[in-house]
Coordinates of C-alpha atoms in Angstrom, one line a residue:
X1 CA 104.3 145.8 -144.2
X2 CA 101.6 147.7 -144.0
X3 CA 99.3 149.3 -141.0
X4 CA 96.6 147.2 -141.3
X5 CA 99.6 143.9 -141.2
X6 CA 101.2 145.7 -138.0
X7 CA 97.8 145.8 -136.7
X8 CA 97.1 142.0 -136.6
X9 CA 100.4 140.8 -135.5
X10 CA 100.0 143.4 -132.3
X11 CA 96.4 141.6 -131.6
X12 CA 98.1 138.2 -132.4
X13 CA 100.8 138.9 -129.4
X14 CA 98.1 140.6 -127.2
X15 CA 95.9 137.5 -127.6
X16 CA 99.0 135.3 -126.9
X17 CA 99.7 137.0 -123.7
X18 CA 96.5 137.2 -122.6
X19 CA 95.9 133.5 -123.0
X20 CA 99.2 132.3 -121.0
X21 CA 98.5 134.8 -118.1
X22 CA 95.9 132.5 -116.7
X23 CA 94.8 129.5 -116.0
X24 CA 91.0 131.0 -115.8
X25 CA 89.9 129.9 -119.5
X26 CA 86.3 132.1 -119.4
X27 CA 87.5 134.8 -118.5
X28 CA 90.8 134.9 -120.7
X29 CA 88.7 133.7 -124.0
X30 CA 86.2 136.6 -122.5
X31 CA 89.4 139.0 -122.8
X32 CA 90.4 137.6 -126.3
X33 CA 86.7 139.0 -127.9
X34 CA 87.5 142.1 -126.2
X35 CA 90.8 142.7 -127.9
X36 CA 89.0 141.8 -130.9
X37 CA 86.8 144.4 -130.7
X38 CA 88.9 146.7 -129.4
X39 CA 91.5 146.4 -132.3
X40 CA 89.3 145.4 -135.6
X41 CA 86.4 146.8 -134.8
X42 CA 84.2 143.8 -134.1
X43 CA 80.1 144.3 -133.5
X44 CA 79.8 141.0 -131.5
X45 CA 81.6 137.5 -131.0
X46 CA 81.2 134.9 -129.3
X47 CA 83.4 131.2 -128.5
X48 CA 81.4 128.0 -128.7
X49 CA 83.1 124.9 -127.1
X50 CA 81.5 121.1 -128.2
X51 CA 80.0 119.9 -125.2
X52 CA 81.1 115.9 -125.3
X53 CA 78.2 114.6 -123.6
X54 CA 75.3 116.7 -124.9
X55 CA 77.0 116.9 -128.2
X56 CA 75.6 120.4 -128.4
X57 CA 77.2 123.6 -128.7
X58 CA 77.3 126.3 -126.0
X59 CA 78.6 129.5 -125.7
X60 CA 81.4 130.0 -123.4
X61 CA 82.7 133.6 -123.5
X62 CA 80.9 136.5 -125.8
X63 CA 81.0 140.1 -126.5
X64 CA 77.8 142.7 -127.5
X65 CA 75.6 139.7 -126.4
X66 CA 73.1 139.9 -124.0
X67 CA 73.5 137.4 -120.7
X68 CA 70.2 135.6 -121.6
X69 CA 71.1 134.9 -125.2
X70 CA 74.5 133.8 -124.5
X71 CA 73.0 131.5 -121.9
X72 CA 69.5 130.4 -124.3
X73 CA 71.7 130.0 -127.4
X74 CA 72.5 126.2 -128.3
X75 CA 73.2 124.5 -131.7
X76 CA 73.6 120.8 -132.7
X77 CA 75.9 119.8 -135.0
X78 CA 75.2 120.5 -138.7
X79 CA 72.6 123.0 -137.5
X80 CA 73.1 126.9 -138.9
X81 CA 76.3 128.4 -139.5
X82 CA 78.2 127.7 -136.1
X83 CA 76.7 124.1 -136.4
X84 CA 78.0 123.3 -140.0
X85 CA 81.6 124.8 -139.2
X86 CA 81.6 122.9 -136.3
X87 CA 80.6 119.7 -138.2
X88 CA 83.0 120.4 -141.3
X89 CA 85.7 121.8 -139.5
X90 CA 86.0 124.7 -142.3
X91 CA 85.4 127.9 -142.0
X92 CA 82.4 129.9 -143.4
X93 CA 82.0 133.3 -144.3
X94 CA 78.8 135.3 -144.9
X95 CA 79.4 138.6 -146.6
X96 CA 75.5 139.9 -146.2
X97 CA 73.8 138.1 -142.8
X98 CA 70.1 139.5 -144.5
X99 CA 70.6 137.1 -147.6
X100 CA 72.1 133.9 -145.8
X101 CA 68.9 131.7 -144.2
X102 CA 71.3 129.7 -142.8
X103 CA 72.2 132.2 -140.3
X104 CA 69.5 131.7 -137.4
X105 CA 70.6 134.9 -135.2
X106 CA 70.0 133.1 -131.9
X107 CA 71.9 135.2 -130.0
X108 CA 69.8 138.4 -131.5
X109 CA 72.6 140.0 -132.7
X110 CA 70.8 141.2 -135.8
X111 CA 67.3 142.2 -136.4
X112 CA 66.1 142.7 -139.6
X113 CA 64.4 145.9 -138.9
X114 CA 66.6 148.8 -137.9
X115 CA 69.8 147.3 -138.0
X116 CA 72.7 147.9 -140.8
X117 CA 74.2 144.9 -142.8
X118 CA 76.1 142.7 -141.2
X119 CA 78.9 140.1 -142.1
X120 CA 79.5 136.8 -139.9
X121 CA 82.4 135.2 -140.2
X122 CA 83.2 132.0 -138.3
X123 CA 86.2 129.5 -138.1
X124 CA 86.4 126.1 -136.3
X125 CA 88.5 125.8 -133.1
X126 CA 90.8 122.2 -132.9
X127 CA 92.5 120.3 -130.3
X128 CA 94.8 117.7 -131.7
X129 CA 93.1 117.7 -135.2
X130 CA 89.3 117.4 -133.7
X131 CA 87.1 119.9 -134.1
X132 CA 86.2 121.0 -130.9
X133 CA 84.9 124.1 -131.0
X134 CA 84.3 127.7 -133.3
X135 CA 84.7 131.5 -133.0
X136 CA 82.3 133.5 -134.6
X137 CA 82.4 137.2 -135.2
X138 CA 80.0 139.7 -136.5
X139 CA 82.0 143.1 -138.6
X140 CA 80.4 146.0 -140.6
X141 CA 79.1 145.3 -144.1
X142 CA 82.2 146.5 -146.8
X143 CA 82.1 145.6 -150.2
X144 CA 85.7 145.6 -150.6
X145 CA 86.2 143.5 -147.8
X146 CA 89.5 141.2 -148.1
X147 CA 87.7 137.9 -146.8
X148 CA 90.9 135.8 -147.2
X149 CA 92.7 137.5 -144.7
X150 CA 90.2 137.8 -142.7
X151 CA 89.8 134.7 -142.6
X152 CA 93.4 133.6 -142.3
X153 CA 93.5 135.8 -139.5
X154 CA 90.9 134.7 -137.4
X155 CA 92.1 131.2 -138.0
X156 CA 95.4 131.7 -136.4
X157 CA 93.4 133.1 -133.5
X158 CA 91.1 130.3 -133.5
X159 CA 94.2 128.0 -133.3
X160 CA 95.4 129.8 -130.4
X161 CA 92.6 129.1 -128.4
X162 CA 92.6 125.9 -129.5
X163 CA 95.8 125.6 -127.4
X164 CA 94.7 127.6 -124.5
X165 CA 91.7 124.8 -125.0
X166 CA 94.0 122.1 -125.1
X167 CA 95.9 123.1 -122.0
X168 CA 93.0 123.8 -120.4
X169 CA 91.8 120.5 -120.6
X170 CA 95.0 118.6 -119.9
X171 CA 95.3 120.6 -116.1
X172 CA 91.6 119.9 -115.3
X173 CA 92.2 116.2 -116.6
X174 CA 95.0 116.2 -113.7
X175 CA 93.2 118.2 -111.6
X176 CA 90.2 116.2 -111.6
X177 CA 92.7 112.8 -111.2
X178 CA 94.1 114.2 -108.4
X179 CA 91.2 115.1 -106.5
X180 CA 89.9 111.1 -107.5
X181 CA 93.4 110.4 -105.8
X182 CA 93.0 112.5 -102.4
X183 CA 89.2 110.9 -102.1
X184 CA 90.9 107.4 -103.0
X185 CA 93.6 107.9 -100.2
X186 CA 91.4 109.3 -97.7
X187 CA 88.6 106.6 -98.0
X188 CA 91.5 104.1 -97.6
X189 CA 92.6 106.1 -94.4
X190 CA 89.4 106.4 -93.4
X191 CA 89.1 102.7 -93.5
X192 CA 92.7 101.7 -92.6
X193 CA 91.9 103.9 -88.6
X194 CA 88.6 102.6 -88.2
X195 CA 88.7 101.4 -84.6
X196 CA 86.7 98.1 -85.2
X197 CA 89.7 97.1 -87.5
X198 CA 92.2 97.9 -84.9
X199 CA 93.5 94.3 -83.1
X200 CA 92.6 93.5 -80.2
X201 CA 89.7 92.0 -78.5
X202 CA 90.8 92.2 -74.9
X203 CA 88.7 93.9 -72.3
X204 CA 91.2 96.8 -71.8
X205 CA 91.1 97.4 -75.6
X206 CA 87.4 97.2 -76.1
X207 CA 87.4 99.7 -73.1
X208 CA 89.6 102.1 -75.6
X209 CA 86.9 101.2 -78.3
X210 CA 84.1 102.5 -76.4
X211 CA 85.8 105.5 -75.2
X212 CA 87.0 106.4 -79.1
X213 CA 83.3 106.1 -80.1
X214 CA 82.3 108.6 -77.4
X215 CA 84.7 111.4 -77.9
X216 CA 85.6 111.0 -82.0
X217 CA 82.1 112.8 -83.4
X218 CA 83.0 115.7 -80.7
X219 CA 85.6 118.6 -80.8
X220 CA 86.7 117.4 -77.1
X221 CA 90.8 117.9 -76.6
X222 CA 91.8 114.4 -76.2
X223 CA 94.9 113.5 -74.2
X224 CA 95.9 109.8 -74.8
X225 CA 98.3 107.6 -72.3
X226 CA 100.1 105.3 -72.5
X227 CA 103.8 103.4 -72.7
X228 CA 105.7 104.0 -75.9
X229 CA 104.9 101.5 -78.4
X230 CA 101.6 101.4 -77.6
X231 CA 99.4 102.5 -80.3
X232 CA 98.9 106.3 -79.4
X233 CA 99.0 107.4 -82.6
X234 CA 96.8 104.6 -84.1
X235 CA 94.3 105.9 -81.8
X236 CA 95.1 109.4 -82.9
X237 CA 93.9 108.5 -86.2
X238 CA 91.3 106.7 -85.3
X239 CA 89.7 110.0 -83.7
X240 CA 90.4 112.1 -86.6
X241 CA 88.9 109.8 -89.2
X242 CA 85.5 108.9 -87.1
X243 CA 85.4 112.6 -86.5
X244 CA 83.5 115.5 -88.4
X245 CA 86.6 116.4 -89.1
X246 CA 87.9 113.1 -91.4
X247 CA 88.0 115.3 -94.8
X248 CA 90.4 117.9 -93.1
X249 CA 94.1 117.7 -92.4
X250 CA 95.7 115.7 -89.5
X251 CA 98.7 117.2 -88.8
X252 CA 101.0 115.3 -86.4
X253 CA 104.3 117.1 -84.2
X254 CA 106.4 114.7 -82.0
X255 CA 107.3 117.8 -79.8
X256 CA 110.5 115.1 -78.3
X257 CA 112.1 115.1 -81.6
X258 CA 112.4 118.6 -81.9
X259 CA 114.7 120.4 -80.6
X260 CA 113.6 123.0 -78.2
X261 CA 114.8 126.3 -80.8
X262 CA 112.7 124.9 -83.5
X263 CA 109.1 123.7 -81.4
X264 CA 108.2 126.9 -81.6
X265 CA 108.5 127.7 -85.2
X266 CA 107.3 124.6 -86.2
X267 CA 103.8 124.8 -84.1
X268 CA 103.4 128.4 -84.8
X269 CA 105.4 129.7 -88.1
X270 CA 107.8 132.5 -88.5
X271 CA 107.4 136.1 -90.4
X272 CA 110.8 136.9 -92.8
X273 CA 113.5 138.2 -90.6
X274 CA 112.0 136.8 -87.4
X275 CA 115.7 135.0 -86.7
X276 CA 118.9 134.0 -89.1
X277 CA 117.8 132.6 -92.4
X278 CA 113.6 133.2 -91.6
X279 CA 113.5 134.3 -95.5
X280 CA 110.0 133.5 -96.5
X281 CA 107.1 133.2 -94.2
X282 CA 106.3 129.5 -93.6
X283 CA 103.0 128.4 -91.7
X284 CA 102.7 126.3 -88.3
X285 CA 101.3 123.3 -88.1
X286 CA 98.7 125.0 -86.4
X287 CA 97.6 127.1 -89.3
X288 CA 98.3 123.6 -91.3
X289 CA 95.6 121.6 -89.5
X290 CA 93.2 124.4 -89.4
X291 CA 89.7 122.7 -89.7
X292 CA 91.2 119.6 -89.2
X293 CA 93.0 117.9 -86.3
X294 CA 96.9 118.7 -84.7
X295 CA 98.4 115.6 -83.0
X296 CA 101.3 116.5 -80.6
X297 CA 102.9 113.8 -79.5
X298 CA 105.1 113.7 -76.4
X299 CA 103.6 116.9 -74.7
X300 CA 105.2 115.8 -71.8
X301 CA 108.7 117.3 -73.4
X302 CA 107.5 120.5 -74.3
X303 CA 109.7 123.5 -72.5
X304 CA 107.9 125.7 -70.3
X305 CA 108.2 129.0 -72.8
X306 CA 106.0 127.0 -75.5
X307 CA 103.9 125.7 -72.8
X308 CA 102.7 128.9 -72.2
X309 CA 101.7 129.8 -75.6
X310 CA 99.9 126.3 -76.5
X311 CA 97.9 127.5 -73.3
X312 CA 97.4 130.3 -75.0
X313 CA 96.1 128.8 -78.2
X314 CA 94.3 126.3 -76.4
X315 CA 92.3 129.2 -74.2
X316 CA 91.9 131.4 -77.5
X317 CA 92.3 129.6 -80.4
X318 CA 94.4 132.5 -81.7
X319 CA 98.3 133.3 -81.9
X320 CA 101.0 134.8 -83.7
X321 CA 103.9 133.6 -85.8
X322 CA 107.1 134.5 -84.8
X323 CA 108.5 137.8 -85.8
X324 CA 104.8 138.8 -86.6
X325 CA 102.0 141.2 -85.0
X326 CA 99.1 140.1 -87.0
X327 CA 96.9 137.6 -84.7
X328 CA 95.9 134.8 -86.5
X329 CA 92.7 132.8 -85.7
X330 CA 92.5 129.2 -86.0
X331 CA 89.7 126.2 -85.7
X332 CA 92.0 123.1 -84.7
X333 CA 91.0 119.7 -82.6
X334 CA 94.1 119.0 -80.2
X335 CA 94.8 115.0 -79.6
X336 CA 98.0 114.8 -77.2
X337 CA 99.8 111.6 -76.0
X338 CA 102.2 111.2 -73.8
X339 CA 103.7 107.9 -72.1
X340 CA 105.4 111.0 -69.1
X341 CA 103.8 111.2 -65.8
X342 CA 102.0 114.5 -65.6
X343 CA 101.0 114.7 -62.2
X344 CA 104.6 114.0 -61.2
X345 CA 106.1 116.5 -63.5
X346 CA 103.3 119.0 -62.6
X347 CA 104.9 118.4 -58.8
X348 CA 108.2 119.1 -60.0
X349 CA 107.4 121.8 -62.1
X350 CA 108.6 120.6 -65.1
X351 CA 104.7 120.8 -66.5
X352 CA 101.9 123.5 -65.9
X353 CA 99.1 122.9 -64.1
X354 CA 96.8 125.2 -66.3
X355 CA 97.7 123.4 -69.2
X356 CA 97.5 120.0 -67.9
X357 CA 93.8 120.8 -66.6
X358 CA 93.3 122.4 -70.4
X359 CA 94.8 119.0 -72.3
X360 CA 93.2 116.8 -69.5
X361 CA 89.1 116.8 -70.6
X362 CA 89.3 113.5 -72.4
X363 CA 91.7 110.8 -70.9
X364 CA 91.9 107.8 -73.0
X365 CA 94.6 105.1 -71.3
X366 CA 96.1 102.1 -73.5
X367 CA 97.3 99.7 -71.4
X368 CA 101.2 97.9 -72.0
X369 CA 101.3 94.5 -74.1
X370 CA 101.8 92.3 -71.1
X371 CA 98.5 93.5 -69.6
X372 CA 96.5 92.5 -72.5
X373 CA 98.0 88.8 -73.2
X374 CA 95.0 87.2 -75.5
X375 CA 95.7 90.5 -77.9
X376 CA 99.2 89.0 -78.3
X377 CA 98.6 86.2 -80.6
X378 CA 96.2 88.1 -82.9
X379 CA 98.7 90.8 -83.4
X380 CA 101.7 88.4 -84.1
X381 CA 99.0 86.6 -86.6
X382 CA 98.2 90.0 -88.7
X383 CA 102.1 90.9 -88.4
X384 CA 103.3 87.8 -90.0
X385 CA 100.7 88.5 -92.6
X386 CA 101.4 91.8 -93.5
X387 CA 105.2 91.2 -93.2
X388 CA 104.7 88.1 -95.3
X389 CA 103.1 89.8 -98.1
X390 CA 105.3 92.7 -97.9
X391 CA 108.4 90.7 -98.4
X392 CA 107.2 88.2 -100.5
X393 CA 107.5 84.9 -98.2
X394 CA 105.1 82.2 -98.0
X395 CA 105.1 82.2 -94.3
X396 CA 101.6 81.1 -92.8
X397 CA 101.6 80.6 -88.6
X398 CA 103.3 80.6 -86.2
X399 CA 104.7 77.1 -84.3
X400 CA 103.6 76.5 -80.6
X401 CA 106.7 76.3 -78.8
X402 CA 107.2 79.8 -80.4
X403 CA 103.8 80.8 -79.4
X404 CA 104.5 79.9 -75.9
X405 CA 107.7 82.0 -76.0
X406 CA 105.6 85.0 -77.2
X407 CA 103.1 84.7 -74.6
X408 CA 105.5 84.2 -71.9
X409 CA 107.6 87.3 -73.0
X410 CA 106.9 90.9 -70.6
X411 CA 107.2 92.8 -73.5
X412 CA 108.9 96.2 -72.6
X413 CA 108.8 97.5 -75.7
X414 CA 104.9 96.4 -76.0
X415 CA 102.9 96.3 -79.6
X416 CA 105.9 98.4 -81.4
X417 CA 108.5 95.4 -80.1
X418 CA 106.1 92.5 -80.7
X419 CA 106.0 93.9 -84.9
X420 CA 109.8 94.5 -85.3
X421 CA 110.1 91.0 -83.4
X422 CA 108.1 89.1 -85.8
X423 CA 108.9 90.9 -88.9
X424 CA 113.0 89.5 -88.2
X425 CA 111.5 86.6 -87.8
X426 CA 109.1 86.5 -91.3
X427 CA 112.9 87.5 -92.8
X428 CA 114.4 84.4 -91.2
X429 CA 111.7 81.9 -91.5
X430 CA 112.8 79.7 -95.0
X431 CA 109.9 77.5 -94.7
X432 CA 105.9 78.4 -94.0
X433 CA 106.3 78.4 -90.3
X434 CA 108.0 80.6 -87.7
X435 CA 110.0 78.4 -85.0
X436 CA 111.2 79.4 -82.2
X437 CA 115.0 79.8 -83.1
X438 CA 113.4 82.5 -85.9
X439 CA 112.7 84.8 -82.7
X440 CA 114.9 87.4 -81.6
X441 CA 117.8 86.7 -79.1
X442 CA 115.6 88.8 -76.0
X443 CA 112.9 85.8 -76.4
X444 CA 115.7 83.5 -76.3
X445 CA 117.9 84.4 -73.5
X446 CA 117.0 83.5 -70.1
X447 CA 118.3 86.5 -68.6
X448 CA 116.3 88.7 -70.4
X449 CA 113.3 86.7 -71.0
X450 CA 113.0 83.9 -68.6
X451 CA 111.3 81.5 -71.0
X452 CA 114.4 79.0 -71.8
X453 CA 116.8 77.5 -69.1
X454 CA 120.3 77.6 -70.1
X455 CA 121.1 74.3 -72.2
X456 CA 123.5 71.8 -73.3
X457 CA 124.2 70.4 -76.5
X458 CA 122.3 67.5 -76.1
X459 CA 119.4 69.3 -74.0
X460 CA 118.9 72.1 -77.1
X461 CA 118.7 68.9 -79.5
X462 CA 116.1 67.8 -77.9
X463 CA 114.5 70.6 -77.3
X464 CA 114.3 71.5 -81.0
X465 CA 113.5 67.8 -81.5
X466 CA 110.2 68.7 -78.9
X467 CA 109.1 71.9 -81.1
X468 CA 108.9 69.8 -84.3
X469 CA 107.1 67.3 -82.9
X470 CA 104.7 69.5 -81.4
X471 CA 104.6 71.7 -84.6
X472 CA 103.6 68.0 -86.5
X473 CA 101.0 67.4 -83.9
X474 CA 99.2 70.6 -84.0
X475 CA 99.2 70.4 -88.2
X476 CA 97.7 66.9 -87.6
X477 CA 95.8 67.8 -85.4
X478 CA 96.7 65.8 -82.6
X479 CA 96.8 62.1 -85.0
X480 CA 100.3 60.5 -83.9
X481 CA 100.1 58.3 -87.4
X482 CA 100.3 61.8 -89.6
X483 CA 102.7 63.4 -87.7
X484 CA 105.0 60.4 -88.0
X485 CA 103.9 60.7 -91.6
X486 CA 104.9 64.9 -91.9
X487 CA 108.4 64.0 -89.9
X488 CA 109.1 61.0 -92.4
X489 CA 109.5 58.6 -89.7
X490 CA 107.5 55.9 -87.9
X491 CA 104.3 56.0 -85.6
X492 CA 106.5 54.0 -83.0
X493 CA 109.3 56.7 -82.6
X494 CA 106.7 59.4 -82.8
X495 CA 104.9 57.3 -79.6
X496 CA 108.1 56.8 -77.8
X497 CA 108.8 60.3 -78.4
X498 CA 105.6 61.5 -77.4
X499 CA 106.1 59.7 -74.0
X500 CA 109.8 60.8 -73.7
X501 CA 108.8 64.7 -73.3
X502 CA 105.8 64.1 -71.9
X503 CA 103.6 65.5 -74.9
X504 CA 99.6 65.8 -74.7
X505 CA 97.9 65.1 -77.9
X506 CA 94.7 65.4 -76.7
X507 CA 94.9 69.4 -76.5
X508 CA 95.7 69.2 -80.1
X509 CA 92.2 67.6 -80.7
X510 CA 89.8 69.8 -82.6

C-alpha cells in the first residue's frame, strides 16, 4: 500500500469521526471540506442538499467560497454539472473546467482570466437509494491525474455523508414530532384547566371563577383554601394555563408527602457530596419551574428550617442548592394550597408570620361539597360519564332515589369522595342506570349517612320495589300506562302502587 492509499483511508477515518461527533450537520459537513483540503489539496468544495419543496439545489457547507456566492448559488435539476449529477445520480468528472460549457461557475470559483486550469469533479450524495444531494470539488489541473480513484474516493465520502444526511434527518423527523406532541399535549391541558370547563355552576364556584380570571394573567403568589378533596389543584392549573406563563413548566410539590430530610432537596437541589449518596447534582423544583409556575401543596406542613428559606426565595427570588455556594436566580410564580388553618398555627408557632403575610396576597377559598349542593348532581353526571367511558359500561343516569341519597349525603370527603363514590358504583351498575344499592355502604348506613332508617326484610322490599317504580316514572315521564309497560306489569298495580307509597307523578311531568 502505498502513501498516497495510507493517505485516503486516514481522511476516510478523520471524516468518519468527524461526522459521529455531532449532531450539528453544517458545521460537521463544513469540517469534512476542510479535511479535504487539508489532506488532498482541494481549491474549493462545496455540499449541495435537494431542497424537497423548492426542488432546487442549495449549498449547505463550502470551502474557498465566498459567503455571498454560497448563499446566491442555486441549481435546478438537470441544470449544469451539480444539476445533471444530481438528476442522474452518477458522478461527472471534468478534467479541464475552461473547455466544459456545462460548467456555469456560479459560485466564481474560476475566472477565465488570471486563473490556472481547473478540474471539477462531483459525485451524487444518497439516502436510501434517492439521490438527495452532491459534493463537488475543485483540484489542480494534472495530466496524469488517476480519475477513477478519485472518483471512487470521493464516492465513499459522498456515501458517508449520505449517512450523516440520513441520520440527520431521522432525529429532526423525531425532533420535529415531538415538539408537534408537547404543543398537542399542552393545547389539550390548556383546554382540559380552562375554568369555564370546570363543574360547577353554584354561586360559591362562580365566585372562584371570577377570582381565577382576576389573578391568572398576573404574577400574583396565590394561596388557595380549602378542605382536602376540594379541587385545589384543579384550580392550580387552571391559573397556570390562563396565565402568561401556560407554555412554561408547572411544577407541583405536596410538601405533606415528603418527609421532612428530603423537602429541602427536593425544592432546592443538592451539589455532589452535599450528604450520603448526593453523587451528581440534581436541580430543585424551583430551578425546574423556572419561567413557569411551582405548586406546593400543603404548605401548612412545611417545618420551620425550610420555611425560612422559601421566605427567602419568595423575598429574593434567589437561593442555593444544598452543599453549594453559587446563588442561583430564579423567575418562578408560587400557587400554595392548604386545607391547615394558618392563623391558628401562626398562634401556635407552628407557621411564620412573615411567610404567611408573603403567600397571603391572593386568597382564593373553595368551599366543601355540602355547601355547594346544586354542583352535586352535575358532578356525579360528568363522573358517571367519564367513568363509563373509561371502563367500557353503557351506564347513562343516575336513578332518583339514588339521586336523593347523593343530595342528602354531608360529604366529608367532598368532590374527591363524591368521584371514587360513583366510579364503584359505574363498576357495579350491570344495567344503564345507577340504583341506589350501587352506592357505597357510607350512603347506605344510617349511622353514617342518615338517609335510610334501619329496615326489615319486608320494609327493604318494598323500598327497592319504590325506587323502580320511581326510576319507571321518571323514564316515562310521569305516564303510569308506560311505566306499567317498562316494569312488564299492569297499569292497575302500577296505580295501586303508586297510591301505596304515596308517589307524585305530577313532578315527573315535563
Amino acid at each position: 500500500m502505498n502513501a498516497g492509499e495510507i493517505q485516503k483511508l486516514s481522511t476516510l477515518l478523520e471524516i468518519s469521526q468527524t461526522l459521529g461527533s455531532t449532531l450539528n450537520l453544517k458545521s460537521s459537513l463544513a469540517r469534512v471540506l476542510e479535511i479535504l483540503e487539508t489532506n488532498h489539496g482541494t481549491l474549493s468544495g462545496a455540499i449541495m442538499l435537494l431542497d424537497e419543496e423548492t426542488g432546487e439545489l442549495a449549498i449547505e457547507a463550502a470551502t474557498g467560497i465566498s459567503w455571498q456566492a454560497t448563499h446566491r448559488a442555486k441549481y435546478r435539476l438537470g441544470e449544469g454539472i451539480t444539476g445533471r449529477v444530481v438528476e442522474s445520480g452518477r458522478p461527472v468528472v471534468v478534467p479541464q473546467v475552461s473547455r466544459e460549457p456545462l460548467f456555469l461557475n456560479r459560485t466564481g470559483v474560476w475566472k477565465e482570466s488570471g486563473r490556472e486550469e481547473m478540474t471539477f469533479i462531483c459525485v451524487p450524495i444518497t439516502v436510501d437509494n434517492r439521490t438527495v444531494g452532491a459534493l463537488g470539488v475543485n483540484l489542480r489541473y494534472k495530466k496524469d491525474r488517476n480519475y477513477d480513484r478519485s472518483v471512487k474516493f470521493l464516492g465513499i465520502v459522498a456515501s458517508m455523508i449520505g449517512q450523516a444526511v440520513r441520520i440527520h434527518r431521522l432525529i429532526e423527523a423525531e425532533r420535529q414530532r415531538l415538539l408537534d406532541e408537547n404543543m398537542q399535549l399542552r393545547k389539550e391541558l390548556r383546554e382540559r384547566y380552562d375554568f369555564r370547563n370546570i363543574i360547577g355552576t353554584s354561586r360559591q364556584m362562580r365566585q372562584v371563577y371570577e377570582q381565577v380570571a382576576q389573578v391568572a394573567p398576573t404574577n400574583t403568589t396565590v394561596l388557595i383554601r380549602g378542605e382536602s378533596g376540594t379541587g385545589k389543584e384543579l384550580i392550580a392549573h387552571a391559573i397556570h394555563y390562563n396565565s402568561p406563563r401556560a407554555d412554561k413548566p408547572f411544577v407541583k410539590v405536596s410538601c405533606g408527602a415528603l418527609p421532612e430530610s428530603l423537602i429541602e432537596s427536593e425544592l432546592f437541589g443538592y451539589e455532589p457530596g452535599a450528604f450520603t449518596d448526593a453523587r451528581t447534582r440534581k436541580k430543585g423544583r424551583f430551578e425546574l419551574a423556572h419561567g413557569g409556575t411551582l405548586f406546593l401543596d400543603e404548605v401548612g406542613e412545611l417545618s420551620p428550617s425550610t420555611q425560612v428559606k422559601l421566605l427567602r426565595v419568595l423575598q429574593e427570588r434567589e437561593f442555593e442548592r444544598l452543599g453549594g455556594v453559587e446563588t442561583i436566580k430564579v423567575n418562578v410564580r408560587l400557587i400554595a394550597a392548604t386545607n391547615k388553618d394558618l392563623e391558628a398555627a401562626m398562634q401556635q408557632g407552628k407557621f411564620r408570620q412573615d411567610l404567611y403575610y408573603r403567600l397571603n396576597v391572593f386568597t382564593i377559598y373553595l368551599p366543601p361539597l355540602r355547601e355547594r349542593g346544586s354542583d352535586i348532581l352535575l358532578l356525579a353526571d360528568h363522573f358517571v360519564q367519564k367513568y363509563a367511558a373509561e371502563h367500557g359500561k353503557d351506564v347513562r343516569r343516575i336513578s332518583t332515589p339514588a339521586i336523593d341519597m347523593l343530595m342528602s349525603y354531608h360529604w366529608p370527603g367532598n368532590v374527591r369522595e363524591l368521584e371514587n363514590c360513583i366510579e364503584r358504583a359505574v363498576l357495579l351498575c350491570e344495567g344503564g342506570v345507577i340504583h341506589a344499592h350501587h352506592l357505597p355502604p357510607s350512603l347506605q348506613t344510617a349511622e353514617l349517612s342518615g338517609t335510610l332508617p334501619r329496615l326489615s326484610l319486608s320494609a327493604a322490599v318494598e323500598s327497592y320495589e319504590k325506587d323502580l317504580i320511581l326510576d319507571a316514572l321518571k323514564t316515562a315521564r310521569g305516564n303510569q300506562a308506560k311505566a306499567a309497560r317498562l316494569l312488564d306489569t299492569t297499569e292497575r298495580i302500577i296505580r295501586y302502587k303508586v297510591k301505596k307509597y304515596g308517589i307524585d307523578c305530577s313532578r315527573f311531568k315535563a
